[in-house]
mmCIF file of C-alpha atoms and ligand atoms in Angstrom:
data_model
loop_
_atom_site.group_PDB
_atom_site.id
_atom_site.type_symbol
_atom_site.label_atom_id
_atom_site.label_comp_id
_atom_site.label_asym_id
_atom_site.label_seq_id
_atom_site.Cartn_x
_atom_site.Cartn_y
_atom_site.Cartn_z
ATOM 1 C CA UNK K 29 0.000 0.000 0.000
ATOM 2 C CA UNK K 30 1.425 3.422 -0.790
ATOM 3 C CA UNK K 31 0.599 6.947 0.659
ATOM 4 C CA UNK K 32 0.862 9.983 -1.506
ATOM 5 C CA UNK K 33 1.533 13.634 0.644
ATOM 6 C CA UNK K 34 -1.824 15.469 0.475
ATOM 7 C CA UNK K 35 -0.888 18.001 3.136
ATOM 8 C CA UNK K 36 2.753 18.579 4.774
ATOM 9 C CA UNK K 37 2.837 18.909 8.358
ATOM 10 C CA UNK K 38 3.314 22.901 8.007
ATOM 11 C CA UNK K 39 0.383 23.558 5.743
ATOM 12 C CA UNK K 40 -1.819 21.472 8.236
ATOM 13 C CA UNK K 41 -0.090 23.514 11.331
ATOM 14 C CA UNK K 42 -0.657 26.599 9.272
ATOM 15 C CA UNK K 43 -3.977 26.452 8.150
ATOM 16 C CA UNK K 44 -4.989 25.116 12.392
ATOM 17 C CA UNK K 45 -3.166 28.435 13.631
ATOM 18 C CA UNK K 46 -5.748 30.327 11.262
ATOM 19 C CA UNK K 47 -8.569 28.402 12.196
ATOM 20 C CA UNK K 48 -7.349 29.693 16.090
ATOM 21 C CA UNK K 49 -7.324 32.928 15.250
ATOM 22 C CA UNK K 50 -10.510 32.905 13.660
ATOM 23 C CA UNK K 51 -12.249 31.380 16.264
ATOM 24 C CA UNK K 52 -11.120 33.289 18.758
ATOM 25 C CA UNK K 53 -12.204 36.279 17.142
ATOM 26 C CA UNK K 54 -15.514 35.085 16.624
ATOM 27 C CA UNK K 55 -15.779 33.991 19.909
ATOM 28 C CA UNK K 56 -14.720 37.243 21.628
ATOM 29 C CA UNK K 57 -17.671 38.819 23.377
ATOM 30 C CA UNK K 58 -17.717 41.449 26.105
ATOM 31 C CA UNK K 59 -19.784 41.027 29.355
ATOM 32 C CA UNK K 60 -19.645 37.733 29.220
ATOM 33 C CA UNK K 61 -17.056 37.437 32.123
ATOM 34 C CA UNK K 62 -18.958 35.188 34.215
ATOM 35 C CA UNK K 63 -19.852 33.095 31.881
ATOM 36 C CA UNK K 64 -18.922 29.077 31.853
ATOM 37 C CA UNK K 65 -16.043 28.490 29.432
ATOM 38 C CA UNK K 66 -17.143 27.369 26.324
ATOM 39 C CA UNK K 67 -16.983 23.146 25.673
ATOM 40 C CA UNK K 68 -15.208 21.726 22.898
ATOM 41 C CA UNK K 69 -16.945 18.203 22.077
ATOM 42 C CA UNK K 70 -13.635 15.988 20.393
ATOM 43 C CA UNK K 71 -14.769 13.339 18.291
ATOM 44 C CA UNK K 72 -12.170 10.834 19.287
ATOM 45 C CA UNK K 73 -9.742 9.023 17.833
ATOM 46 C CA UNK K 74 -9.789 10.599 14.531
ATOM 47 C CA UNK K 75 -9.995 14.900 16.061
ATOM 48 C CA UNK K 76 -7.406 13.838 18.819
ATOM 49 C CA UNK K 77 -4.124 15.283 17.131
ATOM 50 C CA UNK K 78 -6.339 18.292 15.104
ATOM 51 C CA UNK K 79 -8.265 19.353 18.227
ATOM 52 C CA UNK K 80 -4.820 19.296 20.378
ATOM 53 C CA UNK K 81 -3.398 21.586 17.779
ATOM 54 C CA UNK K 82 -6.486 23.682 17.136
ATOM 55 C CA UNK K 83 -7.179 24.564 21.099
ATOM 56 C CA UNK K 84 -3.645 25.507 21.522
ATOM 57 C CA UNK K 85 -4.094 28.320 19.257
ATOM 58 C CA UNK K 86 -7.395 29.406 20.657
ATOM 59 C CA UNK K 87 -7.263 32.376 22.977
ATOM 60 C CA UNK K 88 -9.897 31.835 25.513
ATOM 61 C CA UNK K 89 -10.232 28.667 28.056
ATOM 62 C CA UNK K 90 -12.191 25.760 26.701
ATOM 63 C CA UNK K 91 -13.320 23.046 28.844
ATOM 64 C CA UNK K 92 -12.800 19.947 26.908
ATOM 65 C CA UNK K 93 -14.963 16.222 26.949
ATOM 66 C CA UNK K 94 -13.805 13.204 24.692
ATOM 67 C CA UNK K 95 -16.511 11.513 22.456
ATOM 68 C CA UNK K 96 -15.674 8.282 21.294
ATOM 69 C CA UNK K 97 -17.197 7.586 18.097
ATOM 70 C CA UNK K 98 -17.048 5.358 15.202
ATOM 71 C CA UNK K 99 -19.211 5.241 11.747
ATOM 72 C CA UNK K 100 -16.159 2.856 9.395
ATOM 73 C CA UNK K 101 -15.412 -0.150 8.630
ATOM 74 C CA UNK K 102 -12.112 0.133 6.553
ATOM 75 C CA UNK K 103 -12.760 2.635 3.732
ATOM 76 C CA UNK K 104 -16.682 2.627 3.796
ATOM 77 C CA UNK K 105 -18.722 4.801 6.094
ATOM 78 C CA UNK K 106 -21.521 2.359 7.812
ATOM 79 C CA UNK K 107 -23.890 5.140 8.438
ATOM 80 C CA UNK K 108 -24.525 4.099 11.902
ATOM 81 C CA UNK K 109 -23.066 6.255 14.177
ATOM 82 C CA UNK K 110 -21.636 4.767 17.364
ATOM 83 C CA UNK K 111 -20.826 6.432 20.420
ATOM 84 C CA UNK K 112 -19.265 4.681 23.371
ATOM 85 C CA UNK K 113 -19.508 6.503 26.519
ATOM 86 C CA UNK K 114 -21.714 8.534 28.037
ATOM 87 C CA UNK K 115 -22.706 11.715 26.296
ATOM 88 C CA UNK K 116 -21.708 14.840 28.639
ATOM 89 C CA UNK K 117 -25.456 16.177 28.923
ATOM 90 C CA UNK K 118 -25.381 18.061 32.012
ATOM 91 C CA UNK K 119 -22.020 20.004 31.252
ATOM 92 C CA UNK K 120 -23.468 20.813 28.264
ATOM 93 C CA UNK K 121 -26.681 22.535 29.740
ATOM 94 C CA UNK K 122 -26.760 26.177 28.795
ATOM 95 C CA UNK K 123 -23.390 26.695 27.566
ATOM 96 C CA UNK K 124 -21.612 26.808 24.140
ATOM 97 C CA UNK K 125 -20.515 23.893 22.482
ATOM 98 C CA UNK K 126 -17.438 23.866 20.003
ATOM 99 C CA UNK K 127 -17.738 20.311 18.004
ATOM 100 C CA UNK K 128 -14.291 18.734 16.670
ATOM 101 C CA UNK K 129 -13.997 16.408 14.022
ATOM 102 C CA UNK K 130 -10.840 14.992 11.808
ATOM 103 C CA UNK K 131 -13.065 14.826 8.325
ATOM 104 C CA UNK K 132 -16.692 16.469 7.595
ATOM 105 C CA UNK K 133 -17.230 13.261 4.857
ATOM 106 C CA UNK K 134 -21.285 11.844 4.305
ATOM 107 C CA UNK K 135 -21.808 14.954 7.394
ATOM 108 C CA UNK K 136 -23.886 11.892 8.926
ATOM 109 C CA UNK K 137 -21.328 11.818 12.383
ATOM 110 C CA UNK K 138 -21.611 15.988 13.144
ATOM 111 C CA UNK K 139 -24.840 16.514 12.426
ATOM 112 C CA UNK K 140 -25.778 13.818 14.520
ATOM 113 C CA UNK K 141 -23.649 15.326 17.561
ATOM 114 C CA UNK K 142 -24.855 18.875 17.184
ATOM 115 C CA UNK K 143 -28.458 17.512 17.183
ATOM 116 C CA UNK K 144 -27.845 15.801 20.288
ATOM 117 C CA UNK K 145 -25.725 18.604 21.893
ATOM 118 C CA UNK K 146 -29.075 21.023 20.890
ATOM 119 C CA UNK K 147 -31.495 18.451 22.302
ATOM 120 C CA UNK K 148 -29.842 18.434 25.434
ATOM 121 C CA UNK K 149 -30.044 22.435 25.856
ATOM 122 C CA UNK K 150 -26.469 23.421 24.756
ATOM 123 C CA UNK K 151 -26.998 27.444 24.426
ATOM 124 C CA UNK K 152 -24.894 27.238 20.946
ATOM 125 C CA UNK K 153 -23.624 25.042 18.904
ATOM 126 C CA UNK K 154 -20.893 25.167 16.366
ATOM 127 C CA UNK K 155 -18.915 22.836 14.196
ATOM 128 C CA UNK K 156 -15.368 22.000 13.158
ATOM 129 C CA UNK K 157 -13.385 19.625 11.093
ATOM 130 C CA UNK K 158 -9.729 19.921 9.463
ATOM 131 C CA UNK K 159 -10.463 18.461 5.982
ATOM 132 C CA UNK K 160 -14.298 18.353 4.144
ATOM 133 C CA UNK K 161 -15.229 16.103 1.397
ATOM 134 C CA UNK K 162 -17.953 18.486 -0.425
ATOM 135 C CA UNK K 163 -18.554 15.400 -3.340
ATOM 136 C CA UNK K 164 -19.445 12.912 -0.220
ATOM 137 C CA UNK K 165 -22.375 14.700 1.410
ATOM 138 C CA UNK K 166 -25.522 13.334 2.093
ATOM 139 C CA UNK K 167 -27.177 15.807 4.789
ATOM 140 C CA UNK K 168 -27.861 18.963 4.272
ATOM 141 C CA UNK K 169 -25.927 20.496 7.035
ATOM 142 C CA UNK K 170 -22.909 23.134 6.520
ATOM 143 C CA UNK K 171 -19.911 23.045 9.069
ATOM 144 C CA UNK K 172 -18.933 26.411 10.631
ATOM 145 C CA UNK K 173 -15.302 25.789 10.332
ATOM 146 C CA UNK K 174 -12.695 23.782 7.934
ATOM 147 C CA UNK K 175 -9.374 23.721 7.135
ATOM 148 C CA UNK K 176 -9.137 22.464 3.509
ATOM 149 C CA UNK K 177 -11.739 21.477 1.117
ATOM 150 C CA UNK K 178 -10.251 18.040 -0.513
ATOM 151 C CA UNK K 179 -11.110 15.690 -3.091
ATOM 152 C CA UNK K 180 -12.652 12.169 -3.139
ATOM 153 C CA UNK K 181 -9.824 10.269 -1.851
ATOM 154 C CA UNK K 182 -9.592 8.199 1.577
ATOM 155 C CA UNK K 183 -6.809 10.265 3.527
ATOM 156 C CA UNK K 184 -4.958 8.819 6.884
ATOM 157 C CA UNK K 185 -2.413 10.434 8.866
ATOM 158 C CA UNK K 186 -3.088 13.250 11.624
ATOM 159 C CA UNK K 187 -5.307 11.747 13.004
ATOM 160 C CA UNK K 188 -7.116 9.930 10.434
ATOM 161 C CA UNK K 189 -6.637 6.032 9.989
ATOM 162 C CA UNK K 190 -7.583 3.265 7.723
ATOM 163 C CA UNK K 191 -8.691 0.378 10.266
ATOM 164 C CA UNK K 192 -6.481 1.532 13.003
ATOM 165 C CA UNK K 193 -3.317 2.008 10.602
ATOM 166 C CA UNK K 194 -1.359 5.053 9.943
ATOM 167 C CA UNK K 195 -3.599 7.332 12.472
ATOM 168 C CA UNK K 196 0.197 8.954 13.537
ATOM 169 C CA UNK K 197 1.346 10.329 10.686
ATOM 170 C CA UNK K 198 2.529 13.769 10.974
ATOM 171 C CA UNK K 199 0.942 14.607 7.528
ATOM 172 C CA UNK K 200 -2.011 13.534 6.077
ATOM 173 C CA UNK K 201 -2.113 11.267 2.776
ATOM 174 C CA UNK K 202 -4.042 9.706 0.292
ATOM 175 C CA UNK K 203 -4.149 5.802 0.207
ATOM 176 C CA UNK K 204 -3.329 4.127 -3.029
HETATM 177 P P1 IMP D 316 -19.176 11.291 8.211
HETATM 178 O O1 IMP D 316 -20.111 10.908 9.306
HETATM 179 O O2 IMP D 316 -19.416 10.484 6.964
HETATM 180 O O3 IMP D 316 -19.089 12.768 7.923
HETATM 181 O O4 IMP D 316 -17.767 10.742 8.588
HETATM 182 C C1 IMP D 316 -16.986 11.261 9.489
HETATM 183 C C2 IMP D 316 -16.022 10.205 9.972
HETATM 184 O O5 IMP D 316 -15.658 9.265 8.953
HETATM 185 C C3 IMP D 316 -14.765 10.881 10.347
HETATM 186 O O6 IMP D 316 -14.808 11.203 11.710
HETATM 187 C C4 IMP D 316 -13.716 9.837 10.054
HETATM 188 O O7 IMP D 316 -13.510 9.059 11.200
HETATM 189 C C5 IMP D 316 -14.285 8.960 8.996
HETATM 190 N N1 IMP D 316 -13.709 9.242 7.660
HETATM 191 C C6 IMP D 316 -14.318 9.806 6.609
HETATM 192 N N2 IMP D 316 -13.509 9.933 5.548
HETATM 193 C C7 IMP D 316 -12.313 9.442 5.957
HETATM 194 C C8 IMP D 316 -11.029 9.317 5.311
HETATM 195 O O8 IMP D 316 -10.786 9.688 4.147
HETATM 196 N N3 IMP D 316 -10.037 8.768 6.072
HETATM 197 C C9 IMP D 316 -10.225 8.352 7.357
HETATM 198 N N4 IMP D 316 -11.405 8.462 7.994
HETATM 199 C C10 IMP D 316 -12.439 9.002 7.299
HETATM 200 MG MG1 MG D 317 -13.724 9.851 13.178
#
């Protein structure tokens, strides 16, 4: 099996410092000093290494909780969504809700998480993924935030695996 470079390490780590400052800027309110930190929702294992990067470069506490999801089964998206773990409900209650995600592919895996963060009173809700796959949607939802718009291909690395395999990778690739 062969990997071709997609995206170098310092694209991805360039484009995630961007996404930070943008975020933070659209997150910056006044009077708001009170307030419960906002609650970034990681969609583990994949958003593990993007999320690490991405909060770094955010510029206001974040109060994190790991989901652990999965929707493959090698290359093919089951489109069952399974969560293991108990969903954080009553952290959620009333406060913002930042969701994380290592690919926005069919859409099926965030839009089920942000209706479930909504359902269970989260006072906003936004959504986040490092690479899209705009050919491969089947819901009708838009994502608030992504790093690069990419073709067709299934990518590992960064995060991203094929059954497991290659989820380390400093730089994300397409599997030939
Ligand atoms: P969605 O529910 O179809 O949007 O799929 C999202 C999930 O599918 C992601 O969290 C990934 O775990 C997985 N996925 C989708 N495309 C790829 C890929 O190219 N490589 C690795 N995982 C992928
Ligand atoms: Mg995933």
């Amino acid at each position: 099996m062969n990997i071709r470079p997609l995206l170098t390490e310092e694209q991805i780590l360039t484009r995630v410092r961007e996404m930070g400052r943008e975020i933070s800027k659209d997150f910056a309110r006044p009077n708001e000093e009170n307030a419960l930190p906002p609650v970034a929702l990681i969609l583990a294992n994949g958003a593990l290494f993007f999320a690490a990067d991405l909060l770094r470069r955010i510029d206001f506490d974040v109060e994190l909780e790991v989901l652990r999801i999965s929707s493959y089964a090698g290359t093919q998206s089951t489109g069952e969504i399974k969560l293991s773990g108990v969903f954080p409900t009553e952290k959620i209650r009333g406060r913002r809700v930042i969701i994380i995600d290592d690919i926005f592919d069919t859409g099926l895996t965030l839009s089920h998480i942000r209706a479930k963060a909504i359902a269970d009173g989260a006072a906003e809700v936004c959504t986040c993924a490092l690479l899209s796959k705009p050919d491969r949607r089947v819901v009708p939802d838009s994502i608030d935030y992504v790093g690069f718009s990419i073709p067709d291909h299934f990518v590992v690395g960064y995060g991203l695996d094929l059954n497991g395999a290659w989820r380390t990778l400093p730089y994300i690739g397409i599997i030939e």
